[in-house]
Amino acid sequence: MEEMDHLAHERSKAQFDVDAMKVVWAGSKHALDVSDRMARLVASDPVFRKDNRTMLGRKELFKNTLRKAAHAWKRVHELRLTEEEASMLRLFLDEPSYVDLHWGMFVPAIKGQGTDEQQKKWLPLAYKMQIIGCYAQTELGHGSNVQGLETTATFDPKTDEFIIHSPTLTSSKWWPGGLGKISTHAVVYARLITDGKDHGINGFIVQLRSLDDHSPLPGITIGDIGTKFGNGAYNTMDNGVLRFDHVRIARNQMLMRVSQVTREGKYLQSDVPRQLLYGTMVYVRQTIVSDASKALSRAVCIAVRYSAVRRQFGSQDGGPETQVIDYKTQQSRLFPLLASAYAFRFVGEWLKWLYADVTRRLQANDFSTLPEAHACTAGLKSLTTSATADGIEECRKLCGGHGYLCSSGLPELFAVYVPACTYEGDNVVLLLQVARFLMKTVSRLGSGKQPVGATAYMGRAQHLMQCKCDVRGAEDWLKPSIILEAFEARAVRLAVNCAQNISKAASPEEGFSELSADLLEAAVAHCQLIIVSKFIEKVQQDMPGPGVREQLQILCNIYALSVLHKHVGDFLVTGCITPKQASLANDQLRSLYSQIRPNAIALVDAFNYTDHYLGSVLGRYDGNVYPNLYEEAWKDPLNDSVVPDGYHEYIQPLLKQKIRVSRL
Amino acid sequence: MEEMDHLAHERSKAQFDVDAMKVVWAGSKHALDVSDRMARLVASDPVFRKDNRTMLGRKELFKNTLRKAAHAWKRVHELRLTEEEASMLRLFLDEPSYVDLHWGMFVPAIKGQGTDEQQKKWLPLAYKMQIIGCYAQTELGHGSNVQGLETTATFDPKTDEFIIHSPTLTSSKWWPGGLGKISTHAVVYARLITDGKDHGINGFIVQLRSLDDHSPLPGITIGDIGTKFGNGAYNTMDNGVLRFDHVRIARNQMLMRVSQVTREGKYLQSDVPRQLLYGTMVYVRQTIVSDASKALSRAVCIAVRYSAVRRQFGSQDGGPETQVIDYKTQQSRLFPLLASAYAFRFVGEWLKWLYADVTRRLQANDFSTLPEAHACTAGLKSLTTSATADGIEECRKLCGGHGYLCSSGLPELFAVYVPACTYEGDNVVLLLQVARFLMKTVSRLGSGKQPVGATAYMGRAQHLMQCKCDVRGAEDWLKPSIILEAFEARAVRLAVNCAQNISKAASPEEGFSELSADLLEAAVAHCQLIIVSKFIEKVQQDMPGPGVREQLQILCNIYALSVLHKHVGDFLVTGCITPKQASLANDQLRSLYSQIRPNAIALVDAFNYTDHYLGSVLGRYDGNVYPNLYEEAWKDPLNDSVVPDGYHEYIQPLLKQKIRVSRL
Ligand SMILES: Cc1cc2nc3c(=O)[nH]c(=O)nc-3n(C[C@H](O)[C@H](O)[C@H](O)COP(=O)(O)OP(=O)(O)OC[C@H]3O[C@@H](n4cnc5c(N)ncnc54)[C@H](O)[C@@H]3O)c2cc1C
Ligand SMILES: Cc1cc2nc3c(=O)[nH]c(=O)nc-3n(C[C@H](O)[C@H](O)[C@H](O)COP(=O)(O)OP(=O)(O)OC[C@H]3O[C@@H](n4cnc5c(N)ncnc54)[C@H](O)[C@@H]3O)c2cc1C
Ligand SMILES: [Ca+2]
């Protein structure tokens, strides 16, 4: 009975080859193989269990995370895992820790901003984890505005040192992950001052703690910034606070790849172009887009499976009730998210290619595509993380009351995911950057210089400003060319409208700021177009396995038409489509939901997630939800005793009312 | 310095009388006085402190909640508080507990469904808390579909008893608050069976635990269902699981106001109409709408104040940076939520009146308005709770990184609030009920029977189906009649469109289910119209205090036009407005944001919330955010020691790499 697959019937309905789809989702047969092996390795190791995580107090939780990280490091070496395998293992470990910042920010910062000599000195130590580093940029008073950071690094020519100092309370470093309790070193961003002159923000490698006994070095105050959103979640991470009281470091600990301070205290720019730094941002944000598809697909996997298990209403003659996944309202909330998970996966894959392409060009001193690539990744980071955060919470609601239990996995998934909307660039601030880029692109139209990359469509602005949508029947909305043109026309028209309205303002800056809410919408339209177009391109590729392409085609259309439905105002206001065409799109969408329905379970199976990684009783592969929910409940600490602690002091006197009743 | 009001300058900019607005918000001078006194009483009592709540483990947290509840009970009696005062005190205590279900569900269930005799027996015990009760309806397998509950209550004529039994795992009671650890009694909903015949779901008073030692009575298995979303939050509540193994209760413990079982086992309906039960639902849901405005206004208060404190970018010549509240994007996200808080407050007030009106009519045997009132409260419950949940999270994001800290108060506010979208009726299921009512109303148009109450506008369907919006300039969008007609036209047209499409289907049921996603949108449009129209009515009332009406007028317009902007697709698809008019609405909205800006801080001051109730470092009245954030951080358990627990086992060996490096 326990071994029964309650979803077997659902699986038998699939109209495509699930194993082939697994390869498509993973990216390649090799990638699937690696991720499958690493996922199982983690799932089978008791040290990596996480089902008790939401019940632990902060200290216990944190200690356990340290234990897991150390164990992972040990396994990586025992098994001689490749770098690819090791990073997959860390992914499936599924627990934020200092390790993420060490590999994800500290090492890349040194690689990107350190001289060859600096890299030679620091990277081997970091690779062996003989030092542990974090990325200390944000301060109490400044996050988005990096140029406003207040920490100072003043060069002292007498001793050939920098004096790192926190001159105000708001200059305290605040938020860096791994800083609070673990890191021995940090890349600290500070305002460089030589000879009384302020040269702006630069990075410095600063040792924070003794390598002997881990105590903070003299002049350094350091701690954790406190509990964050959710049970478990990001509380496994020691986001920290850090203050410097005139801490001295050697001059060669300034990261000097793009600018230097000489022994005499002269500030020099090197001939390495500053834009290189943008390359790193493109890299980091591209990984965030790829994480978005992972997080969203996990939530969708849970909600789809549970929606097939859950039955409510509609029993006829004592037969089983309706599976809630068969309600059109459930479908209209759930299937666009399923489609989005696939859409984000493919646009993430494309971004990975884009990063490789940009890197190749940079190495050949070709900077021409960098601004566009930078705007594109900024926008996609913003769009995919916002949609994922909202999507996880929608999946939670789709599970009804049970989604509110930690054992559903969804509360923690949400809480651990949402800061992605804020870190690595606040999503609104990023969209404004995209908008700025779009306005620049519009202003150059007609100058002869053709827009490149994902803005190439703007080169056809003249056509797109006045084209008419050819949809006559609902099935016309299945044509990629029609969908694409509608999205392109909407994006161009919104951008051009904004540009025209800005030009009416007293100054471009004033116009931009006055119209910035509209500009956000134009930026979103541009990014949604990119996602739709990359999904369409993906579906046109060679695709092995029966039925695979057909399913992706349906998902692609669901993604495009559900976005169109949600933002139909944009399409109508700009005259891209007519009300009648909007309503035909809606009809088509309903029909697509019916087509995807029998494949829904298999489409989330294709993510190939273990029950360990999902971490959800509702999302179990075997659909055996109820007995396991019931069992989970009893593990709560409150169930340690039948009569709860506090009963004798606070409940019994109430029930007995010895004193107070007489007073009534 | 600590005593300085960092927001004094903001407060001085207000263009209205804040004290007068406080009265408007509270509802009356008396209500303001009571809430003010009770808020201060709670804030000044150290037992009621809650700033450490998010750091406590489940057991400690729970025990502390019991302590607070007992202390509150004691204070209520010592101070001889009125019922109004006592309920305000519980509100400001701001911590879910068994007390809520006892007063909010157990007592009302007995009042509503018990006979006079039953009320006489049970209510005095409940009033004195000599018994503590909960409301045990939902089961593991059934929540929304109450008629599908599986627990049985089988009459045994031999002993004149009911046998309460849980025949399946999924029949386990699951979710009732207060059940897990505290309640001595429950109103249990079970399938009544007499003589082999199933009479559907009825309520029974069942004792669960011994009044002597609190141990579960024979045949009863009971526990807590485990950790829920968020730190602190709803984990102060013992939502419970409950199984019965043939538990016997006396026949007179069935709640017999609307149906009875005789000594012989005959099932009878009394002459009290069943609809009475809907009255209770109207009551409970009306309180939920009122809670929505409270929760949203708290979040908005925090985000507005912090947005005035927070500065980022835009410093000119070393002067202070721009307050983020001055960015148009921030305003376009924040001010509609501020307006919504006021809108929900006023529609909640109106619902309170509606409930009183329905009750008066019921007592006079007039059931005519009940279905409309029922649909109306169901819809408003759904709309306001969904908007509030989303709004709280948006406020959190509006605070950037710092909003992710528990000390901001926003994570807990979100986590404790979101289940309101699910309990007392899943929000989608409720909207479908509204849609059903709308379809019925549409089908009766032309039958001569005029729609009543909040659907009265549908009586003018003929006009509304073809009227044209008169807006020519942006300022036309300030006219209440124009706004109202646009919202009415949209609501009617969406509803009539749905009805027409349904009529094309094979059967009305099929059509309804096939089109249910569209029906949700029609239901939402109807509910938004109600909120807009009640806000407009409110603004037209007498309003003392200079500037008060003007500010409410602006907020009312912001609410209406921001809803219009968000759903502009509806208005355009149905031809209620033209693209040009949509764009004029947008222009007007921008101007309204500028008008409300100088009043924003004073408008949240008017909520009159204490710093204790807000529970947010970012939302402090004095705006002194940074030193307090800094201080809060050090209270985290992780900061108990400089070197964290786990360092020696899991970090030092890594840094020293004694064994493993040699293997590399
Ligand atoms: C979990 C987590 C982990 C983190 N890890 C690290 C780390 O390892 N290292 C590190 O250095 N930092 C880290 N951070 C900090 C993070 O990078 C910042 O929080 C982020 O950059 C946002 O900045 P902020 O908090 O200052 O937001 P703010 O800029 O204060 O944002 C507040 C509001 O103002 C708005 N706003 C700001 N500027 C503008 C503008 N110009 N126009 C319009 N609106 C504007 C925003 O949209 C937002 O609504 C982390 C943060 C979190 C939450
Ligand atoms: C914090 C909390 C406290 C609670 N307290 C109590 C309590 O004190 N006492 C008590 O008895 N219960 C309590 N409950 C239970 C609560 O009343 C139920 O969770 C709620 O009624 C929703 O039902 P469900 O969980 O079965 O959701 P489900 O009905 O299973 O919903 C799952 C999904 O199915 C969809 N769906 C369901 N039916 C339909 C339909 N006909 N058409 C379209 N879609 C549909 C829903 O929209 C949802 O997306 C509590 C729940 C929570 C979370
Ligand atoms: Ca829209």
XYZ file of N, CA and C in Angstrom, chain A residues 217-380:
492
model
N 39.479 40.534 14.472
C 40.758 41.228 14.618
C 40.533 42.588 15.280
N 41.584 43.161 15.833
C 41.448 44.444 16.526
C 40.784 45.508 15.632
N 39.903 46.294 16.215
C 39.242 47.365 15.463
C 38.017 46.914 14.693
N 37.735 45.617 14.768
C 36.603 45.091 13.990
C 35.472 44.640 14.911
N 34.280 45.165 14.664
C 33.081 44.729 15.374
C 32.211 43.998 14.373
N 31.690 42.873 14.787
C 31.067 42.003 13.796
C 29.990 41.160 14.461
N 28.895 40.935 13.764
C 27.824 40.123 14.329
C 26.796 39.781 13.268
N 25.807 39.023 13.682
C 24.711 38.632 12.790
C 23.619 39.701 12.859
N 22.922 39.968 11.747
C 21.920 41.056 11.780
C 20.535 40.607 12.218
N 20.390 39.336 12.563
C 19.125 38.927 13.153
C 18.258 38.075 12.252
N 17.140 37.654 12.831
C 16.244 36.710 12.168
C 15.607 37.322 10.927
N 15.505 36.487 9.901
C 14.895 36.914 8.660
C 13.623 36.128 8.392
N 12.919 36.524 7.375
C 11.630 35.972 6.955
C 11.622 34.431 6.923
N 10.712 33.841 7.651
C 10.442 32.426 7.456
C 11.119 31.481 8.417
N 10.619 30.260 8.446
C 11.177 29.202 9.269
C 12.248 28.523 8.452
N 13.375 28.242 9.067
C 14.485 27.694 8.285
C 14.892 28.769 7.295
N 14.607 28.522 6.025
C 14.800 29.510 4.953
C 16.186 30.131 5.026
N 16.250 31.461 4.954
C 17.541 32.139 4.892
C 18.183 32.293 6.264
N 17.554 31.747 7.305
C 18.134 31.853 8.640
C 19.297 30.899 8.853
N 19.562 30.068 7.858
C 20.758 29.240 7.881
C 21.987 30.068 7.520
N 21.726 31.278 7.035
C 22.809 32.165 6.596
C 23.073 33.218 7.664
N 24.376 33.508 7.859
C 24.752 34.532 8.830
C 25.010 35.868 8.122
N 23.923 36.462 7.614
C 24.064 37.822 7.093
C 24.555 38.697 8.236
N 25.547 39.537 7.936
C 26.241 40.160 9.056
C 26.321 41.672 9.040
N 26.711 42.185 10.201
C 27.011 43.604 10.378
C 28.507 43.706 10.708
N 29.123 44.773 10.234
C 30.579 44.906 10.360
C 30.936 46.371 10.477
N 31.710 46.693 11.527
C 32.195 48.067 11.680
C 33.715 48.064 11.811
N 34.346 49.056 11.190
C 35.795 49.197 11.256
C 36.158 50.415 12.081
N 37.099 50.230 12.977
C 37.649 51.372 13.701
C 39.119 51.508 13.296
N 39.341 52.254 12.215
C 40.700 52.506 11.731
C 41.532 51.228 11.615
N 41.041 50.323 10.807
C 41.729 49.048 10.600
C 42.713 49.183 9.436
N 43.939 48.767 9.670
C 44.980 48.949 8.643
C 45.185 47.687 7.823
N 45.269 47.864 6.507
C 45.601 46.743 5.625
C 46.695 47.198 4.667
N 47.447 46.220 4.171
C 48.547 46.548 3.246
C 47.983 47.118 1.950
N 48.754 47.968 1.293
C 48.307 48.607 0.056
C 47.927 47.574 -0.999
N 48.668 46.458 -1.041
C 48.373 45.492 -2.109
C 47.117 44.664 -1.832
N 46.347 45.053 -0.843
C 45.062 44.386 -0.656
C 43.903 45.154 -1.294
N 44.239 46.266 -1.930
C 43.229 46.880 -2.799
C 43.192 46.078 -4.095
N 41.980 45.764 -4.558
C 41.861 45.022 -5.819
C 42.183 45.976 -6.960
N 43.304 45.700 -7.652
C 43.887 46.734 -8.514
C 43.825 46.451 -10.004
N 42.904 45.634 -10.434
C 42.888 45.345 -11.865
C 42.507 46.561 -12.708
N 41.482 47.314 -12.274
C 41.068 48.453 -13.098
C 41.595 49.794 -12.595
N 41.922 49.898 -11.317
C 42.570 51.134 -10.873
C 43.569 50.814 -9.759
N 44.587 51.645 -9.640
C 45.642 51.357 -8.678
C 45.976 52.569 -7.833
N 46.586 52.283 -6.682
C 47.216 53.344 -5.895
C 48.712 52.976 -5.819
N 49.539 53.925 -6.171
C 50.987 53.647 -6.160
C 51.547 53.833 -4.755
N 52.786 53.417 -4.598
C 53.480 53.567 -3.308
C 53.431 55.011 -2.828
N 53.412 55.930 -3.791
C 53.402 57.357 -3.436
C 51.992 57.864 -3.133
N 51.011 57.017 -3.374
C 49.646 57.455 -3.096
C 48.972 58.066 -4.313
N 49.498 57.807 -5.481
C 48.886 58.289 -6.725
C 47.791 57.320 -7.144
N 46.682 57.864 -7.565
C 45.563 57.040 -8.041
C 45.624 56.943 -9.557
N 45.672 55.730 -10.081
C 45.793 55.535 -11.533
C 44.694 54.612 -12.045
N 44.216 54.884 -13.248
C 43.324 53.939 -13.924
C 44.196 53.038 -14.788
N 43.962 51.753 -14.769
C 44.716 50.873 -15.656
C 44.072 50.904 -17.041
N 44.699 50.231 -18.011
C 44.105 50.248 -19.353
C 43.044 49.154 -19.527
N 42.805 48.390 -18.463
C 41.700 47.428 -18.520
C 40.383 48.219 -18.426
N 39.509 48.067 -19.407
C 38.304 48.892 -19.398
C 37.353 48.528 -18.247
N 36.789 49.573 -17.669
C 35.865 49.417 -16.537
C 34.666 48.529 -16.861
N 34.278 48.546 -18.143
C 33.099 47.762 -18.529
C 33.240 46.285 -18.160
N 34.476 45.832 -18.038
C 34.688 44.441 -17.675
C 33.862 44.064 -16.452
N 33.723 45.025 -15.551
C 32.980 44.743 -14.324
C 31.537 44.365 -14.631
N 31.006 44.930 -15.723
C 29.638 44.576 -16.095
C 29.525 43.113 -16.490
N 30.608 42.594 -17.037
C 30.610 41.188 -17.420
C 30.278 40.289 -16.237
N 30.868 40.613 -15.071
C 30.597 39.834 -13.858
C 29.113 39.919 -13.480
N 28.548 41.115 -13.593
C 27.126 41.283 -13.265
C 26.259 40.444 -14.181
N 26.622 40.442 -15.482
C 25.875 39.614 -16.432
C 25.936 38.156 -15.981
N 27.121 37.738 -15.540
C 27.280 36.362 -15.094
C 26.375 36.045 -13.891
N 26.474 36.892 -12.856
C 25.733 36.611 -11.620
C 24.227 36.622 -11.876
N 23.780 37.598 -12.653
C 22.334 37.697 -12.881
C 21.810 36.564 -13.750
N 22.652 36.086 -14.625
C 22.248 34.951 -15.448
C 22.028 33.728 -14.556
N 22.873 33.559 -13.541
C 22.639 32.422 -12.631
C 21.345 32.624 -11.840
N 21.003 33.887 -11.571
C 19.765 34.137 -10.826
C 18.536 33.774 -11.660
N 18.590 34.037 -12.955
C 17.485 33.646 -13.827
C 17.355 32.128 -13.852
N 18.481 31.467 -13.871
C 18.432 30.012 -13.889
C 17.883 29.486 -12.555
N 18.239 30.138 -11.465
C 17.654 29.765 -10.162
C 16.148 30.006 -10.127
N 15.698 31.052 -10.817
C 14.258 31.357 -10.815
C 13.482 30.180 -11.395
N 13.957 29.644 -12.507
C 13.209 28.527 -13.094
C 13.245 27.325 -12.163
N 14.338 27.176 -11.416
C 14.391 26.054 -10.473
C 13.364 26.231 -9.364
N 13.337 27.410 -8.777
C 12.423 27.643 -7.654
C 10.966 27.551 -8.104
N 10.683 28.176 -9.235
C 9.294 28.152 -9.699
C 8.875 26.728 -10.065
N 9.763 25.990 -10.703
C 9.386 24.630 -11.109
C 9.165 23.734 -9.896
N 9.897 23.980 -8.826
C 9.648 23.194 -7.610
C 8.252 23.460 -7.070
N 7.905 24.742 -6.986
C 6.584 25.103 -6.461
C 5.484 24.543 -7.354
N 5.683 24.665 -8.656
C 4.681 24.180 -9.604
C 4.558 22.664 -9.518
N 5.669 21.991 -9.343
C 5.652 20.531 -9.221
C 4.797 20.112 -8.023
N 4.992 20.804 -6.916
C 4.208 20.501 -5.714
C 2.728 20.756 -5.966
N 2.417 21.930 -6.512
C 1.011 22.313 -6.678
C 0.305 21.451 -7.724
N 1.010 21.086 -8.791
C 0.381 20.257 -9.825
C 0.075 18.866 -9.254
N 1.076 18.280 -8.599
C 0.827 16.923 -8.067
C -0.293 16.942 -7.030
N -0.229 17.905 -6.119
C -1.265 17.938 -5.080
C -2.638 18.232 -5.675
N -2.688 19.052 -6.703
C -3.978 19.362 -7.329
C -4.587 18.139 -7.999
N -3.735 17.180 -8.342
C -4.254 15.930 -8.910
C -4.685 14.961 -7.808
N -4.058 15.086 -6.640
C -4.416 14.226 -5.505
C -5.674 14.754 -4.819
N -5.717 16.082 -4.663
C -6.804 16.704 -3.909
C -8.112 16.634 -4.681
N -9.136 16.162 -4.009
C -10.474 16.134 -4.602
C -11.400 16.932 -3.721
N -12.269 17.687 -4.333
C -13.182 18.521 -3.558
C -14.409 18.813 -4.412
N -15.561 18.490 -3.888
C -16.848 18.748 -4.568
C -17.061 17.815 -5.764
N -18.278 17.895 -6.247
C -18.593 17.332 -7.555
C -18.722 15.824 -7.606
N -18.850 15.180 -6.418
C -19.055 13.736 -6.446
C -20.455 13.434 -6.980
N -20.512 12.520 -7.965
C -21.823 12.106 -8.449
C -22.098 10.679 -8.001
N -23.256 10.461 -7.441
C -23.668 9.126 -7.014
C -22.608 8.464 -6.145
N -22.062 9.203 -5.214
C -21.110 8.595 -4.285
C -19.768 8.237 -4.903
N -19.563 8.573 -6.171
C -18.258 8.332 -6.792
C -17.244 9.316 -6.240
N -16.012 9.207 -6.705
C -14.999 10.131 -6.190
C -15.317 11.564 -6.604
N -14.830 12.500 -5.789
C -15.044 13.905 -6.107
C -14.102 14.340 -7.227
N -14.302 15.567 -7.689
C -13.479 16.107 -8.768
C -12.069 16.414 -8.272
N -11.063 16.017 -9.041
C -9.693 16.453 -8.736
C -9.651 17.967 -8.944
N -9.081 18.704 -8.000
C -9.172 20.163 -8.149
C -8.421 20.658 -9.390
N -7.491 19.850 -9.907
C -6.787 20.253 -11.125
C -7.739 20.312 -12.318
N -8.908 19.735 -12.189
C -9.869 19.775 -13.290
C -10.750 21.019 -13.276
N -10.652 21.813 -12.231
C -11.406 23.078 -12.239
C -10.685 24.098 -13.113
N -11.463 24.761 -13.964
C -10.875 25.742 -14.889
C -10.183 26.891 -14.152
N -10.712 27.262 -13.001
C -10.062 28.344 -12.256
C -8.690 27.890 -11.759
N -8.618 26.650 -11.285
C -7.338 26.114 -10.832
C -6.357 26.081 -12.012
N -6.844 25.630 -13.160
C -5.992 25.559 -14.354
C -5.504 26.932 -14.783
N -6.396 27.918 -14.707
C -6.019 29.241 -15.212
C -5.020 29.913 -14.280
N -4.883 29.412 -13.046
C -3.865 29.945 -12.136
C -2.578 29.116 -12.235
N -2.747 27.808 -12.422
C -1.626 26.887 -12.305
C -0.856 26.712 -13.607
N -1.547 26.542 -14.721
C -0.867 26.201 -15.973
C 0.000 27.350 -16.514
N -0.419 28.609 -16.362
C 0.518 29.670 -16.765
C 1.826 29.613 -15.962
N 1.759 29.166 -14.717
C 2.983 29.062 -13.921
C 3.839 27.886 -14.393
N 3.172 26.796 -14.749
C 3.897 25.658 -15.336
C 4.600 26.105 -16.614
N 3.883 26.840 -17.440
C 4.474 27.345 -18.687
C 5.619 28.313 -18.389
N 5.454 29.142 -17.361
C 6.502 30.105 -16.999
C 7.776 29.394 -16.553
N 7.602 28.295 -15.806
C 8.782 27.552 -15.353
C 9.597 27.103 -16.558
N 8.927 26.564 -17.568
C 9.632 26.170 -18.788
C 10.202 27.388 -19.515
N 9.410 28.451 -19.586
C 9.867 29.658 -20.293
C 11.143 30.210 -19.647
N 11.160 30.260 -18.326
C 12.331 30.800 -17.618
C 13.530 29.879 -17.784
N 13.251 28.587 -17.838
C 14.338 27.631 -18.046
C 15.042 27.916 -19.373
N 14.254 28.134 -20.405
C 14.853 28.291 -21.733
C 15.501 29.666 -21.897
N 14.905 30.677 -21.317
C 15.531 32.000 -21.441
C 16.813 32.026 -20.609
N 16.835 31.243 -19.543
C 18.043 31.140 -18.726
C 19.173 30.464 -19.507
N 18.802 29.433 -20.240
C 19.761 28.730 -21.089
C 20.355 29.703 -22.123
N 19.464 30.501 -22.686
C 19.914 31.469 -23.692
C 20.840 32.511 -23.058
N 20.520 32.939 -21.832
C 21.370 33.924 -21.149
C 22.763 33.371 -20.897
N 22.806 32.082 -20.630
C 24.099 31.439 -20.419
C 24.923 31.546 -21.703
N 24.262 31.315 -22.807
C 24.922 31.465 -24.101
C 25.353 32.922 -24.293
N 24.455 33.835 -23.945
C 24.732 35.263 -24.123
C 25.973 35.661 -23.332
N 26.063 35.148 -22.103
C 27.234 35.470 -21.278
C 28.506 34.960 -21.925
N 28.443 33.729 -22.430
C 29.618 33.159 -23.103
C 29.995 34.017 -24.309
N 28.972 34.440 -25.030
C 29.201 35.258 -26.222
C 29.856 36.591 -25.858
N 29.314 37.234 -24.840
C 29.863 38.517 -24.394
C 31.317 38.347 -23.954
N 31.570 37.261 -23.227
C 32.928 37.019 -22.732
C 33.913 36.851 -23.882
N 33.493 36.050 -24.866
C 34.326 35.872 -26.065
C 34.642 37.218 -26.700
N 33.619 38.049 -26.837
C 33.806 39.355 -27.479
C 34.721 40.254 -26.643
N 34.498 40.236 -25.326
C 35.328 41.074 -24.465
C 36.799 40.708 -24.637
N 37.020 39.389 -24.701
C 38.412 38.954 -24.856
C 39.009 39.446 -26.168
N 38.139 39.673 -27.160
C 38.599 40.210 -28.438
C 38.424 41.734 -28.473
N 38.273 42.333 -27.282
C 38.123 43.791 -27.180
C 36.930 44.357 -27.934
N 35.885 43.541 -28.060
C 34.644 44.008 -28.690
C 33.619 44.279 -27.597
N 33.358 45.554 -27.329
C 32.433 45.920 -26.246
C 31.041 46.249 -26.768
N 30.853 46.036 -28.063
C 29.640 46.571 -28.702
C 28.348 45.969 -28.142
N 28.355 44.687 -27.771
C 27.094 44.078 -27.340
C 26.882 44.165 -25.833
N 27.878 44.666 -25.115
C 27.800 44.624 -23.652
C 26.617 45.413 -23.067
N 26.400 46.670 -23.492
C 25.291 47.414 -22.888
C 23.952 46.709 -23.090
N 23.753 46.172 -24.287
C 22.488 45.492 -24.545
C 22.385 44.239 -23.691
N 23.459 43.464 -23.616
C 23.452 42.244 -22.807
C 23.227 42.582 -21.337
N 23.812 43.691 -20.917
C 23.663 44.109 -19.538
C 22.207 44.485 -19.230
N 21.599 45.266 -20.103
C 20.195 45.653 -19.916
C 19.300 44.422 -19.951
N 19.613 43.547 -20.850
C 18.803 42.352 -21.043
C 18.825 41.457 -19.802
N 20.004 41.217 -19.245
C 20.071 40.367 -18.049
C 19.471 41.065 -16.840
N 19.679 42.387 -16.753
C 19.067 43.122 -15.634
C 17.552 42.968 -15.688
N 16.988 43.174 -16.872
C 15.540 43.086 -17.025
C 15.019 41.687 -16.757
N 15.721 40.698 -17.275
C 15.246 39.329 -17.092
C 15.407 38.882 -15.648
